[in-house]
Amino acid sequence: KQEVTQIPAALSVPEGENLVLNCSFTDSAIYNLQWFRQDPGKGLTSLLLIQSSQREQTSGRLNASLDKSSGRSTLYIAASQPGDSATYLCAVFSGNTGKLIFGQGTTLQVKP
Amino acid sequence: DAGVIQSPRHEVTEMGQEVTLRCKPISGHDYLFWYRQTMMRGLELLIYFNNNVPIDDSGMPEDRFSAKMPNASFSTLKIQPSEPRDSAVYFCASSYSRSWQPQHFGDGTRLSIL
């Protein structure tokens, strides 16, 4: 059974700091991995999608990497801003279940 | 572009009542997904449709839950009768593909069953 784990559950950093969010998954049979952002009271916004054949994707200050063999992904946020404060969710599209399996998320607070 | 639209945004009702949640997907998307989010279990897929046809409903918790998609622009998730443990945020999402394109989520319906 595919399980997705995100560590830490919460993170607080000062503005301007570079930071890394971690995601691990137990079954390497995935089609892709996605990072989402969720603001309070809102739905999820897709940030980056990495296909299983890719190693990383970049969008602005965000960079996501994927190491399928070790079952790990990282989301790197450069020069963090208070507007980056949100919950970040990692999800893998499982090849065995045909479903998107989500981690519990990391809640990020960036202090001015 | 209009995103995925869900209604109502909030619903508070008493146990035993019927609850209907509504979703309008993004025009042109042929996949529609219903998720439930709780603190204990996180985000779980309940059911998904492809071209208005239900494909996988294995995540629907009980027979009290049912979902329909009568046309490409509308879907409903119904709970009858509702129970307090059904309290959660229910999200609808749509996409161009099941796996290769990102899913676009609505803002959710926060459901409270008293």
Tab-separated table of C-alpha atoms in Angstrom:
chain	number	residue	atom	x	y	z
A	1	LYS	CA	0.000	0.000	0.000
A	2	GLN	CA	1.394	3.381	-1.032
A	3	GLU	CA	2.059	5.725	1.879
A	4	VAL	CA	3.235	9.311	1.605
A	5	THR	CA	4.952	11.019	4.517
A	6	GLN	CA	5.875	14.667	4.895
A	7	ILE	CA	8.341	15.930	7.453
A	8	PRO	CA	8.207	18.268	9.273
A	9	ALA	CA	4.496	18.738	9.964
A	10	ALA	CA	5.098	22.431	10.643
A	11	LEU	CA	7.904	24.867	9.962
A	12	SER	CA	8.466	28.495	10.914
A	13	VAL	CA	11.224	30.542	9.287
A	14	PRO	CA	12.193	34.217	9.017
A	15	GLU	CA	11.578	36.008	5.750
A	16	GLY	CA	14.353	35.634	3.183
A	17	GLU	CA	15.473	32.192	4.265
A	18	ASN	CA	15.850	29.353	1.770
A	19	LEU	CA	14.039	26.220	2.889
A	20	VAL	CA	13.411	22.601	1.955
A	21	LEU	CA	10.265	20.572	2.460
A	22	ASN	CA	10.558	16.797	2.400
A	23	CYS	CA	8.286	14.091	1.042
A	24	SER	CA	8.822	10.327	1.048
A	25	PHE	CA	6.782	7.519	-0.460
A	26	THR	CA	6.919	3.778	0.068
A	27	ASP	CA	6.185	2.383	-3.419
A	28	SER	CA	8.362	3.513	-6.322
A	29	ALA	CA	5.707	2.472	-8.891
A	30	ILE	CA	4.509	6.019	-9.513
A	31	TYR	CA	3.530	7.898	-12.662
A	32	ASN	CA	4.297	11.320	-11.254
A	33	LEU	CA	4.652	13.371	-8.105
A	34	GLN	CA	2.925	16.665	-7.510
A	35	TRP	CA	3.371	19.470	-5.022
A	36	PHE	CA	0.308	21.486	-4.048
A	37	ARG	CA	-0.248	24.572	-1.939
A	38	GLN	CA	-3.333	24.970	0.257
A	39	ASP	CA	-4.296	28.279	1.841
A	40	PRO	CA	-6.702	28.314	4.808
A	41	GLY	CA	-10.295	27.803	3.692
A	42	LYS	CA	-9.230	27.244	0.109
A	43	GLY	CA	-8.703	24.378	-2.273
A	44	LEU	CA	-5.391	23.039	-3.494
A	45	THR	CA	-3.298	24.815	-6.094
A	46	SER	CA	-0.916	22.728	-8.167
A	47	LEU	CA	2.631	24.098	-7.947
A	48	LEU	CA	4.803	21.561	-9.734
A	49	LEU	CA	4.292	18.180	-11.382
A	50	ILE	CA	7.265	15.878	-11.952
A	51	GLN	CA	6.794	12.922	-14.278
A	52	SER	CA	8.415	9.664	-13.142
A	53	SER	CA	11.061	9.966	-15.870
A	54	GLN	CA	12.112	13.442	-14.726
A	55	ARG	CA	14.473	14.461	-11.945
A	56	GLU	CA	13.268	17.983	-11.223
A	57	GLN	CA	10.962	20.828	-12.148
A	58	THR	CA	11.334	24.548	-11.541
A	59	SER	CA	8.850	27.389	-11.379
A	60	GLY	CA	10.075	30.773	-10.240
A	61	ARG	CA	11.467	30.472	-6.709
A	62	LEU	CA	10.309	26.863	-6.440
A	63	ASN	CA	12.310	23.790	-7.369
A	64	ALA	CA	11.092	20.242	-6.857
A	65	SER	CA	13.276	17.163	-7.182
A	66	LEU	CA	12.370	13.507	-7.476
A	67	ASP	CA	14.431	10.425	-6.638
A	68	LYS	CA	12.162	7.520	-7.445
A	69	SER	CA	14.604	4.826	-6.411
A	70	SER	CA	14.900	6.164	-2.886
A	71	GLY	CA	11.257	7.223	-2.671
A	72	ARG	CA	11.998	10.859	-1.946
A	73	SER	CA	11.110	14.315	-3.189
A	74	THR	CA	12.056	17.754	-1.977
A	75	LEU	CA	10.485	21.150	-2.558
A	76	TYR	CA	13.019	23.953	-2.356
A	77	ILE	CA	11.718	27.486	-1.792
A	78	ALA	CA	14.244	30.240	-2.362
A	79	ALA	CA	14.159	33.595	-0.589
A	80	SER	CA	10.952	32.843	1.304
A	81	GLN	CA	8.295	35.557	1.698
A	82	PRO	CA	5.357	35.953	4.108
A	83	GLY	CA	3.061	35.235	1.164
A	84	ASP	CA	4.540	31.744	0.976
A	85	SER	CA	2.842	30.907	4.283
A	86	ALA	CA	0.487	28.000	3.569
A	87	THR	CA	0.242	24.232	3.827
A	88	TYR	CA	2.249	22.361	1.207
A	89	LEU	CA	1.069	18.904	0.181
A	90	CYS	CA	2.950	16.272	-1.717
A	91	ALA	CA	1.005	13.682	-3.727
A	92	VAL	CA	2.077	10.702	-5.799
A	93	PHE	CA	0.050	9.212	-8.614
A	94	SER	CA	0.270	5.539	-7.715
A	95	GLY	CA	0.731	3.123	-10.591
A	96	ASN	CA	-0.817	0.310	-8.589
A	97	THR	CA	-3.991	2.064	-7.455
A	98	GLY	CA	-4.417	4.601	-10.259
A	99	LYS	CA	-5.045	7.260	-7.634
A	100	LEU	CA	-3.401	10.383	-6.290
A	101	ILE	CA	-2.164	9.595	-2.765
A	102	PHE	CA	-1.551	12.624	-0.554
A	103	GLY	CA	0.772	13.259	2.358
A	104	GLN	CA	-0.516	15.036	5.448
A	105	GLY	CA	1.230	18.264	4.491
A	106	THR	CA	3.752	20.684	5.956
A	107	THR	CA	2.368	23.943	7.339
A	108	LEU	CA	4.828	26.734	6.629
A	109	GLN	CA	4.891	30.082	8.355
A	110	VAL	CA	7.244	32.769	7.055
A	111	LYS	CA	7.658	35.590	9.549
A	112	PRO	CA	8.271	39.164	8.332
B	1	ASP	CA	-10.802	31.332	-16.847
B	2	ALA	CA	-13.334	30.154	-14.309
B	3	GLY	CA	-11.965	27.477	-12.021
B	4	VAL	CA	-13.802	24.569	-10.467
B	5	ILE	CA	-16.903	25.904	-8.753
B	6	GLN	CA	-18.401	24.199	-5.722
B	7	SER	CA	-21.567	24.983	-3.816
B	8	PRO	CA	-22.462	25.520	-1.115
B	9	ARG	CA	-19.242	26.718	0.551
B	10	HIS	CA	-20.580	25.839	3.983
B	11	GLU	CA	-23.352	23.489	5.045
B	12	VAL	CA	-24.579	22.863	8.556
B	13	THR	CA	-27.350	20.359	9.022
B	14	GLU	CA	-28.728	17.903	11.512
B	15	MET	CA	-27.992	14.221	11.587
B	16	GLY	CA	-30.305	12.206	9.368
B	17	GLN	CA	-30.843	14.942	6.812
B	18	GLU	CA	-29.980	14.594	3.152
B	19	VAL	CA	-27.003	16.636	1.966
B	20	THR	CA	-26.231	17.462	-1.660
B	21	LEU	CA	-22.920	18.970	-2.702
B	22	ARG	CA	-22.501	20.425	-6.177
B	23	CYS	CA	-19.587	20.881	-8.548
B	24	LYS	CA	-19.031	22.560	-11.895
B	25	PRO	CA	-15.720	21.424	-13.431
B	26	ILE	CA	-13.501	23.460	-15.721
B	27	SER	CA	-14.871	23.442	-19.245
B	28	GLY	CA	-13.112	20.901	-21.435
B	29	HIS	CA	-11.823	18.746	-18.595
B	30	ASP	CA	-12.917	15.136	-18.996
B	31	TYR	CA	-11.997	13.860	-15.531
B	32	LEU	CA	-13.809	14.830	-12.347
B	33	PHE	CA	-12.761	13.782	-8.842
B	34	TRP	CA	-14.460	14.023	-5.432
B	35	TYR	CA	-12.209	14.122	-2.356
B	36	ARG	CA	-12.806	14.367	1.375
B	37	GLN	CA	-10.373	16.073	3.754
B	38	THR	CA	-10.275	15.485	7.519
B	39	MET	CA	-7.633	16.116	10.145
B	40	MET	CA	-7.417	12.420	10.980
B	41	ARG	CA	-7.287	10.927	7.481
B	42	GLY	CA	-6.063	13.798	5.311
B	43	LEU	CA	-7.220	13.942	1.688
B	44	GLU	CA	-8.947	10.843	0.355
B	45	LEU	CA	-10.330	10.148	-3.093
B	46	LEU	CA	-13.980	9.145	-2.932
B	47	ILE	CA	-14.889	8.651	-6.593
B	48	TYR	CA	-13.860	9.813	-10.036
B	49	PHE	CA	-15.591	10.138	-13.405
B	50	ASN	CA	-14.275	10.063	-16.956
B	51	ASN	CA	-16.500	11.572	-19.641
B	52	ASN	CA	-19.390	11.614	-17.124
B	53	VAL	CA	-19.052	7.875	-16.372
B	54	PRO	CA	-18.111	6.737	-12.831
B	55	ILE	CA	-14.854	4.796	-13.088
B	56	ASP	CA	-13.765	4.049	-9.529
B	57	ASP	CA	-15.992	4.486	-6.489
B	58	SER	CA	-13.952	2.287	-4.165
B	59	GLY	CA	-13.288	5.255	-1.891
B	60	MET	CA	-16.951	5.924	-1.175
B	61	PRO	CA	-17.226	5.064	2.513
B	62	GLU	CA	-20.748	3.668	2.646
B	63	ASP	CA	-23.929	3.184	0.679
B	64	ARG	CA	-25.152	6.416	2.224
B	65	PHE	CA	-22.858	8.198	-0.235
B	66	SER	CA	-23.719	8.511	-3.918
B	67	ALA	CA	-22.389	10.627	-6.772
B	68	LYS	CA	-23.708	11.485	-10.207
B	69	MET	CA	-22.508	13.363	-13.237
B	70	PRO	CA	-25.498	13.934	-15.534
B	71	ASN	CA	-23.486	16.046	-17.978
B	72	ALA	CA	-19.978	17.368	-18.583
B	73	SER	CA	-20.567	20.543	-16.596
B	74	PHE	CA	-22.206	19.298	-13.405
B	75	SER	CA	-21.735	16.710	-10.699
B	76	THR	CA	-23.334	16.046	-7.320
B	77	LEU	CA	-22.261	14.165	-4.216
B	78	LYS	CA	-25.158	13.150	-2.007
B	79	ILE	CA	-25.165	11.837	1.548
B	80	GLN	CA	-28.406	10.299	2.798
B	81	PRO	CA	-28.846	9.988	5.719
B	82	SER	CA	-26.022	12.158	7.044
B	83	GLU	CA	-24.108	11.360	10.245
B	84	PRO	CA	-21.787	13.475	12.445
B	85	ARG	CA	-18.754	11.476	11.257
B	86	ASP	CA	-19.405	12.747	7.734
B	87	SER	CA	-18.298	16.224	8.870
B	88	ALA	CA	-15.336	17.198	6.691
B	89	VAL	CA	-14.314	19.422	3.806
B	90	TYR	CA	-15.357	17.939	0.466
B	91	PHE	CA	-13.394	18.947	-2.614
B	92	CYS	CA	-14.156	18.552	-6.267
B	93	ALA	CA	-11.315	18.583	-8.803
B	94	SER	CA	-11.096	18.270	-12.566
B	95	SER	CA	-8.348	17.643	-15.114
B	96	TYR	CA	-7.594	16.843	-18.747
B	97	SER	CA	-6.177	13.463	-17.819
B	98	ARG	CA	-6.188	10.961	-14.973
B	99	SER	CA	-2.496	11.177	-14.286
B	100	TRP	CA	-0.462	13.276	-16.704
B	101	GLN	CA	-1.943	16.679	-16.032
B	102	PRO	CA	-2.409	18.429	-12.688
B	103	GLN	CA	-5.806	18.359	-11.061
B	104	HIS	CA	-7.531	21.698	-10.475
B	105	PHE	CA	-9.393	21.926	-7.189
B	106	GLY	CA	-12.432	23.917	-6.139
B	107	ASP	CA	-12.509	25.789	-2.826
B	108	GLY	CA	-14.424	22.980	-1.157
B	109	THR	CA	-17.614	22.593	0.853
B	110	ARG	CA	-17.179	22.613	4.619
B	111	LEU	CA	-19.828	20.210	5.915
B	112	SER	CA	-20.872	20.050	9.568
B	113	ILE	CA	-23.390	17.440	10.688
B	114	LEU	CA	-24.805	18.143	14.155
